[in-house]
Amino acid sequence: MRKENVKVIIWGLGAMGRGMAEMMLKKTGFEIVGVVGRGAKLGKSMYDFLDMPRGDRPDVLIGAAEDVIVPGAADVVLLCTDSFVKGAFDKIKFVVERKINVVSSAEEMAYPKAQEPELAADIDKLAKANGVTVLGTGINPGLMMDLLVVLFTGACESVDHIIARRVNSLSPFGPAVMEEQGIGITEEDFRTKSANGELAGHVGFSESINMIADAIGWKVEKFSQTMEPIVTQVDRKSPYGFAKAGDVAGCSMKGFGTVDGEVKIEMDHPQQIEPQLGGVDTGDYVIIKGTPDVNMANKPEIPGGIGTIAMCVNMIPHVINSRPGLKTMLDLPVPRAIMGDVRAMIEED
């Protein structure tokens, strides 16, 4: 077993970054050696922002990227910023050039060649040149609406049509997601912003659809998606969002992948804060028409917050063990919980 702890730097101590820190502090074999932040957080202790005491652990002060991320400082950086490849690219480049592996929670990074093939190729080239691995993952994209679908096709002789449906709560997520989804604005503002491309809604349909298609040998000829507001009839409040009655509490999105002239992959994803206040039960569903048919239902949903946190942390040993380059969830071993010492999962050189 590896003797040294797995050293981790967290870039971005928002809702997801804090959760990842708390998860690793409960595990054996991890060591958080740095946190990158900005603004008022600079110079403060990481523990000022966590829901657990420092105890006898060494303090970790939040610093700027150029001071925290230096060659040899860590095995991996958990990059908990951005949703889009373009936004994350310079940060990934910064880390990779210092010869440190990257796990990114940016949704488009789950399958970056879907929409940013040139940047994906650049990341792959940079990672290989510096002998490190880059992975984008999370609960969705990364697992529920893509990798899980691919897994179930493994029991099929043939596949005719796929529906991935996730009915989930946005309540665990931070301010950036609230803004991307239009939480708290009027229906009129939602439709205006949607038409103008000012709302991201769910980010990742193109990535999930292309991941599934590439995995089973289909070619996506056309991708499209729709976005509709979920208007609440009662006031709803989550840790980072608020929607009063009559305003937008969520976003219902659908995605479509055309293969051989017909829609063969469908994504159905209504998500909102405090869905139970609107009488909505959450859940995850995989429906495959083929030989044989597959009908998977999991209710309630696997919560998006803890799911994203766990996926990013649980993939750390597989990223460290991987050959260099840009990887996706199709390339690495299947995710699994870390219930023992993480160091036992690291392959010796």
Coordinates of C-alpha atoms in Angstrom, one line a residue:
M1 CA 0.0 0.0 0.0
R2 CA 1.2 3.5 -0.8
K3 CA 2.7 5.1 2.4
E4 CA 2.1 8.8 1.5
N5 CA -1.4 10.3 1.8
V6 CA -3.2 11.2 -1.4
K7 CA -2.6 15.0 -1.5
V8 CA -5.5 17.1 -2.8
I9 CA -6.0 20.8 -3.6
I10 CA -9.5 22.1 -3.9
W11 CA -10.0 25.0 -6.3
G12 CA -13.3 26.7 -5.4
L13 CA -14.8 26.4 -1.9
G14 CA -18.5 26.8 -2.9
A15 CA -21.2 24.3 -2.1
M16 CA -19.5 21.4 -4.0
G17 CA -16.0 22.2 -2.9
R18 CA -17.0 22.4 0.7
G19 CA -18.8 19.1 0.4
M20 CA -15.7 17.4 -1.1
A21 CA -13.5 18.8 1.6
E22 CA -15.8 17.4 4.3
M23 CA -16.1 14.0 2.6
M24 CA -12.3 13.6 2.4
L25 CA -11.8 14.7 6.0
K26 CA -14.0 11.7 7.0
K27 CA -11.9 9.3 4.9
T28 CA -8.6 7.6 5.6
G29 CA -5.6 8.4 3.4
F30 CA -6.6 11.8 2.0
E31 CA -4.8 15.0 2.9
I32 CA -6.1 18.4 1.8
V33 CA -2.9 20.4 1.2
G34 CA -4.4 23.6 -0.3
V35 CA -7.5 25.5 -1.2
V36 CA -7.8 28.1 -3.9
G37 CA -10.3 30.9 -3.4
R38 CA -10.7 34.6 -4.1
G39 CA -12.1 37.8 -2.6
A40 CA -12.9 37.8 1.1
K41 CA -12.0 34.1 1.5
L42 CA -8.3 34.8 0.8
G43 CA -6.1 34.2 3.8
K44 CA -8.9 32.6 5.9
S45 CA -8.9 29.1 7.2
M46 CA -10.7 26.5 5.2
Y47 CA -12.3 25.4 8.4
D48 CA -14.1 28.7 8.7
F49 CA -16.3 27.5 5.8
L50 CA -16.8 23.9 6.8
D51 CA -19.5 22.2 8.9
M52 CA -16.9 20.3 10.9
P53 CA -14.2 21.4 13.4
R54 CA -10.5 21.5 12.6
G55 CA -9.6 19.4 15.6
D56 CA -5.9 18.6 15.7
R57 CA -5.5 18.8 11.9
P58 CA -3.0 21.2 10.4
D59 CA -4.7 24.4 9.3
V60 CA -5.3 25.1 5.6
L61 CA -5.3 28.7 4.5
I62 CA -7.1 29.7 1.4
G63 CA -4.8 31.2 -1.2
A64 CA -4.4 32.4 -4.8
A65 CA -3.9 29.7 -7.5
E66 CA -0.3 30.8 -8.2
D67 CA 0.6 30.4 -4.6
V68 CA -1.2 27.1 -3.9
I69 CA -0.8 25.2 -7.1
V70 CA 2.9 24.6 -7.6
P71 CA 4.8 21.6 -9.0
G72 CA 4.8 18.7 -6.5
A73 CA 2.2 20.2 -4.2
A74 CA -0.5 17.6 -4.8
D75 CA -1.5 14.5 -6.6
V76 CA -4.8 16.0 -7.8
V77 CA -6.7 19.3 -8.0
L78 CA -10.5 19.1 -7.6
L79 CA -11.6 21.9 -9.9
C80 CA -15.0 23.0 -8.5
T81 CA -15.6 26.0 -10.8
D82 CA -17.4 26.7 -14.1
S83 CA -19.9 24.7 -16.1
F84 CA -18.4 25.1 -19.5
V85 CA -15.2 23.9 -21.1
K86 CA -14.3 27.4 -22.3
G87 CA -14.5 28.7 -18.7
A88 CA -12.5 25.8 -17.2
F89 CA -9.8 25.5 -19.9
D90 CA -7.3 28.1 -18.6
K91 CA -7.6 26.7 -15.0
I92 CA -7.1 23.2 -16.3
K93 CA -4.1 24.3 -18.4
F94 CA -2.6 26.1 -15.3
V95 CA -2.8 22.9 -13.2
V96 CA -1.7 20.5 -15.9
E97 CA 1.4 22.6 -16.7
R98 CA 2.4 22.1 -13.1
K99 CA 2.1 18.4 -13.6
I100 CA -0.9 17.8 -11.3
N101 CA -3.9 15.7 -12.2
V102 CA -7.3 17.3 -12.5
V103 CA -10.9 16.2 -11.6
S104 CA -13.3 18.8 -12.8
S105 CA -17.0 19.2 -11.9
A106 CA -17.7 21.4 -14.9
E107 CA -20.6 19.7 -16.7
E108 CA -19.3 20.1 -20.2
M109 CA -16.0 18.5 -19.1
A110 CA -17.8 15.2 -18.7
Y111 CA -17.6 14.7 -22.5
P112 CA -15.9 17.8 -23.8
K113 CA -15.4 16.7 -27.4
A114 CA -19.2 16.8 -27.8
Q115 CA -19.2 20.6 -28.2
E116 CA -15.6 21.7 -27.8
P117 CA -13.5 19.2 -29.8
E118 CA -10.6 21.5 -30.4
L119 CA -10.3 22.4 -26.7
A120 CA -10.7 18.8 -25.8
A121 CA -7.8 17.9 -28.1
D122 CA -5.7 20.7 -26.6
I123 CA -6.4 19.4 -23.1
D124 CA -5.5 15.9 -24.1
K125 CA -2.3 17.0 -25.7
L126 CA -1.3 19.1 -22.7
A127 CA -2.1 16.3 -20.2
K128 CA -0.1 13.8 -22.1
A129 CA 2.9 16.2 -22.5
N130 CA 2.9 16.7 -18.7
G131 CA 2.2 13.1 -17.7
V132 CA -1.1 13.7 -16.0
T133 CA -4.8 12.9 -16.3
V134 CA -7.8 15.2 -16.6
L135 CA -11.3 13.9 -15.9
G136 CA -14.7 15.7 -15.8
T137 CA -17.4 14.0 -13.8
G138 CA -20.4 14.5 -11.5
I139 CA -23.8 13.0 -10.9
N140 CA -25.2 14.4 -14.1
P141 CA -23.5 14.4 -16.6
G142 CA -21.1 11.7 -15.4
L143 CA -23.4 9.0 -14.1
M144 CA -27.2 9.1 -13.9
M145 CA -28.2 10.0 -17.5
D146 CA -25.2 8.6 -19.4
L147 CA -22.8 6.1 -17.7
L148 CA -25.7 4.3 -16.0
V149 CA -27.5 4.1 -19.4
V150 CA -24.4 2.7 -21.1
L151 CA -24.1 0.1 -18.3
F152 CA -27.6 -1.2 -18.8
T153 CA -27.0 -1.5 -22.6
G154 CA -24.4 -4.0 -21.7
A155 CA -27.2 -6.5 -21.0
C156 CA -28.8 -5.8 -24.5
E157 CA -28.3 -7.7 -27.7
S158 CA -29.6 -4.7 -29.5
V159 CA -30.8 -1.2 -28.7
D160 CA -33.6 0.7 -30.6
H161 CA -34.4 3.7 -28.4
I162 CA -33.2 5.2 -25.1
I163 CA -34.9 7.5 -22.6
A164 CA -33.0 8.9 -19.6
R165 CA -35.2 10.7 -17.2
R166 CA -34.1 12.5 -14.0
V167 CA -36.6 14.3 -11.8
N168 CA -34.5 16.1 -9.2
S169 CA -34.1 18.8 -6.6
L170 CA -31.8 21.8 -7.2
S171 CA -31.9 22.7 -3.5
P172 CA -28.3 21.5 -2.6
F173 CA -26.7 23.6 -5.3
G174 CA -25.1 27.0 -5.0
P175 CA -25.8 30.5 -6.4
A176 CA -24.2 29.8 -9.8
V177 CA -26.7 27.0 -10.5
M178 CA -29.6 29.1 -9.2
E179 CA -28.7 31.8 -11.8
E180 CA -28.2 29.3 -14.6
Q181 CA -31.6 27.8 -14.0
G182 CA -33.5 31.1 -13.6
I183 CA -34.6 30.4 -10.1
G184 CA -36.6 33.3 -8.6
I185 CA -37.3 35.2 -11.8
T186 CA -40.6 35.8 -13.4
E187 CA -42.0 33.5 -16.1
E188 CA -41.8 36.4 -18.6
D189 CA -38.1 37.0 -17.7
F190 CA -37.4 33.3 -18.0
R191 CA -38.8 33.1 -21.5
T192 CA -37.0 36.3 -22.6
K193 CA -33.7 35.1 -21.1
S194 CA -34.1 31.7 -22.6
A195 CA -34.7 33.1 -26.0
N196 CA -31.6 35.3 -25.7
G197 CA -29.5 32.4 -24.6
E198 CA -29.0 34.0 -21.1
L199 CA -30.1 30.9 -19.2
A200 CA -27.9 27.8 -19.2
G201 CA -30.6 25.6 -17.6
H202 CA -29.2 22.0 -17.3
V203 CA -25.7 21.8 -18.9
G204 CA -24.8 18.4 -20.2
F205 CA -27.4 17.0 -22.6
S206 CA -25.1 17.1 -25.6
E207 CA -22.4 15.6 -23.5
S208 CA -24.6 12.7 -22.2
I209 CA -26.2 12.0 -25.6
N210 CA -22.8 11.9 -27.4
M211 CA -21.3 9.8 -24.6
I212 CA -24.0 7.2 -24.9
A213 CA -23.9 7.2 -28.7
D214 CA -20.2 6.9 -28.9
A215 CA -20.2 4.1 -26.3
I216 CA -22.5 1.8 -28.3
G217 CA -21.5 2.8 -31.8
W218 CA -24.2 5.2 -32.9
K219 CA -23.4 8.5 -34.6
V220 CA -25.4 11.6 -33.5
E221 CA -26.5 13.4 -36.7
K222 CA -28.4 16.2 -34.9
F223 CA -28.8 17.4 -31.3
S224 CA -31.5 19.7 -30.0
Q225 CA -33.0 20.7 -26.6
T226 CA -35.9 22.6 -25.2
M227 CA -36.3 24.6 -22.0
E228 CA -39.6 25.4 -20.1
P229 CA -40.0 27.2 -16.8
I230 CA -41.5 25.4 -13.7
V231 CA -43.7 28.0 -12.0
T232 CA -44.4 27.5 -8.4
Q233 CA -47.7 28.1 -6.7
V234 CA -46.2 28.5 -3.2
D235 CA -43.1 30.3 -1.9
R236 CA -40.0 28.0 -2.0
K237 CA -36.7 28.6 -0.3
S238 CA -33.5 26.6 -0.5
P239 CA -30.1 27.3 1.0
Y240 CA -29.0 29.3 -2.1
G241 CA -32.3 30.1 -3.9
F242 CA -35.7 31.6 -3.4
A243 CA -38.8 31.7 -5.6
K244 CA -42.0 33.3 -4.5
A245 CA -45.4 32.0 -5.6
G246 CA -46.0 32.8 -9.3
D247 CA -42.3 32.9 -10.1
V248 CA -39.8 30.3 -11.5
A249 CA -38.8 27.5 -9.1
G250 CA -37.1 25.3 -11.7
C251 CA -36.4 24.5 -15.3
S252 CA -37.8 21.6 -17.3
M253 CA -35.5 20.5 -20.1
K254 CA -35.6 17.9 -22.8
G255 CA -32.8 16.8 -25.1
F256 CA -32.9 14.8 -28.3
G257 CA -30.2 12.9 -30.3
T258 CA -31.0 12.0 -33.9
V259 CA -29.4 8.8 -35.1
D260 CA -30.0 7.3 -38.6
G261 CA -32.7 9.9 -39.3
E262 CA -34.8 9.4 -36.2
V263 CA -34.7 10.5 -32.5
K264 CA -33.1 7.5 -30.7
I265 CA -31.8 9.1 -27.5
E266 CA -34.1 11.3 -25.4
M267 CA -33.3 13.2 -22.2
D268 CA -36.1 14.4 -19.9
H269 CA -34.9 16.5 -16.9
P270 CA -37.3 18.6 -14.8
Q271 CA -35.4 20.1 -11.9
Q272 CA -36.4 22.6 -9.3
I273 CA -35.8 23.8 -5.7
E274 CA -37.9 22.1 -3.0
P275 CA -39.9 19.9 -5.5
Q276 CA -41.9 18.4 -2.7
L277 CA -43.6 21.8 -2.1
G278 CA -45.0 21.4 -5.7
G279 CA -46.2 17.8 -5.1
V280 CA -43.4 16.4 -7.2
D281 CA -41.6 13.1 -6.3
T282 CA -38.0 12.9 -7.5
G283 CA -36.5 9.9 -9.2
D284 CA -34.1 8.5 -11.8
Y285 CA -35.2 6.4 -14.7
V286 CA -33.5 4.5 -17.6
I287 CA -35.9 3.2 -20.3
I288 CA -34.3 1.2 -23.1
K289 CA -36.3 -0.3 -26.0
G290 CA -34.4 -3.2 -27.4
T291 CA -33.6 -6.9 -26.9
P292 CA -34.4 -7.1 -24.0
D293 CA -36.2 -3.9 -22.8
V294 CA -34.8 -2.2 -19.7
N295 CA -36.9 -0.3 -17.2
M296 CA -34.9 1.0 -14.3
A297 CA -36.6 3.2 -11.7
N298 CA -34.9 4.6 -8.6
K299 CA -37.1 6.7 -6.3
P300 CA -36.4 9.2 -4.8
E301 CA -33.5 10.6 -6.9
I302 CA -29.9 10.2 -5.9
P303 CA -29.4 13.7 -4.5
G304 CA -27.4 15.9 -6.9
G305 CA -25.3 17.6 -4.4
I306 CA -23.9 14.6 -2.5
G307 CA -23.8 12.6 -5.7
T308 CA -21.6 15.1 -7.5
I309 CA -19.4 15.4 -4.4
A310 CA -19.0 11.7 -4.1
M311 CA -18.4 11.1 -7.8
C312 CA -15.5 13.6 -7.9
V313 CA -13.8 12.3 -4.8
N314 CA -14.4 8.6 -5.5
M315 CA -12.8 8.9 -8.9
I316 CA -9.5 10.4 -7.5
P317 CA -7.6 7.0 -7.2
H318 CA -8.7 6.0 -10.7
V319 CA -7.4 9.3 -12.1
I320 CA -4.1 8.9 -10.3
N321 CA -3.8 5.3 -11.7
S322 CA -4.8 6.3 -15.2
R323 CA -2.4 6.7 -18.2
P324 CA -2.0 10.4 -19.0
G325 CA -4.5 12.3 -21.1
L326 CA -8.0 13.6 -21.2
K327 CA -10.3 10.9 -20.0
T328 CA -14.1 10.4 -19.6
M329 CA -16.2 8.1 -17.5
L330 CA -16.1 5.6 -20.4
D331 CA -12.3 5.3 -20.1
L332 CA -11.8 4.6 -16.4
P333 CA -12.9 1.9 -14.0
V334 CA -16.5 2.1 -12.8
P335 CA -17.0 4.4 -9.9
R336 CA -17.2 2.9 -6.4
A337 CA -17.3 4.1 -2.8
I338 CA -14.1 4.5 -0.9
M339 CA -14.8 2.7 2.4
G340 CA -11.2 1.7 3.3
D341 CA -7.9 3.5 3.1
V342 CA -7.8 5.3 -0.3
R343 CA -4.0 4.6 -0.4
A344 CA -4.8 0.9 -0.9
M345 CA -6.5 1.9 -4.2
I346 CA -3.4 3.6 -5.6
E347 CA -1.3 1.3 -7.9
E348 CA 2.4 1.3 -7.2
D349 CA 4.7 2.5 -9.9

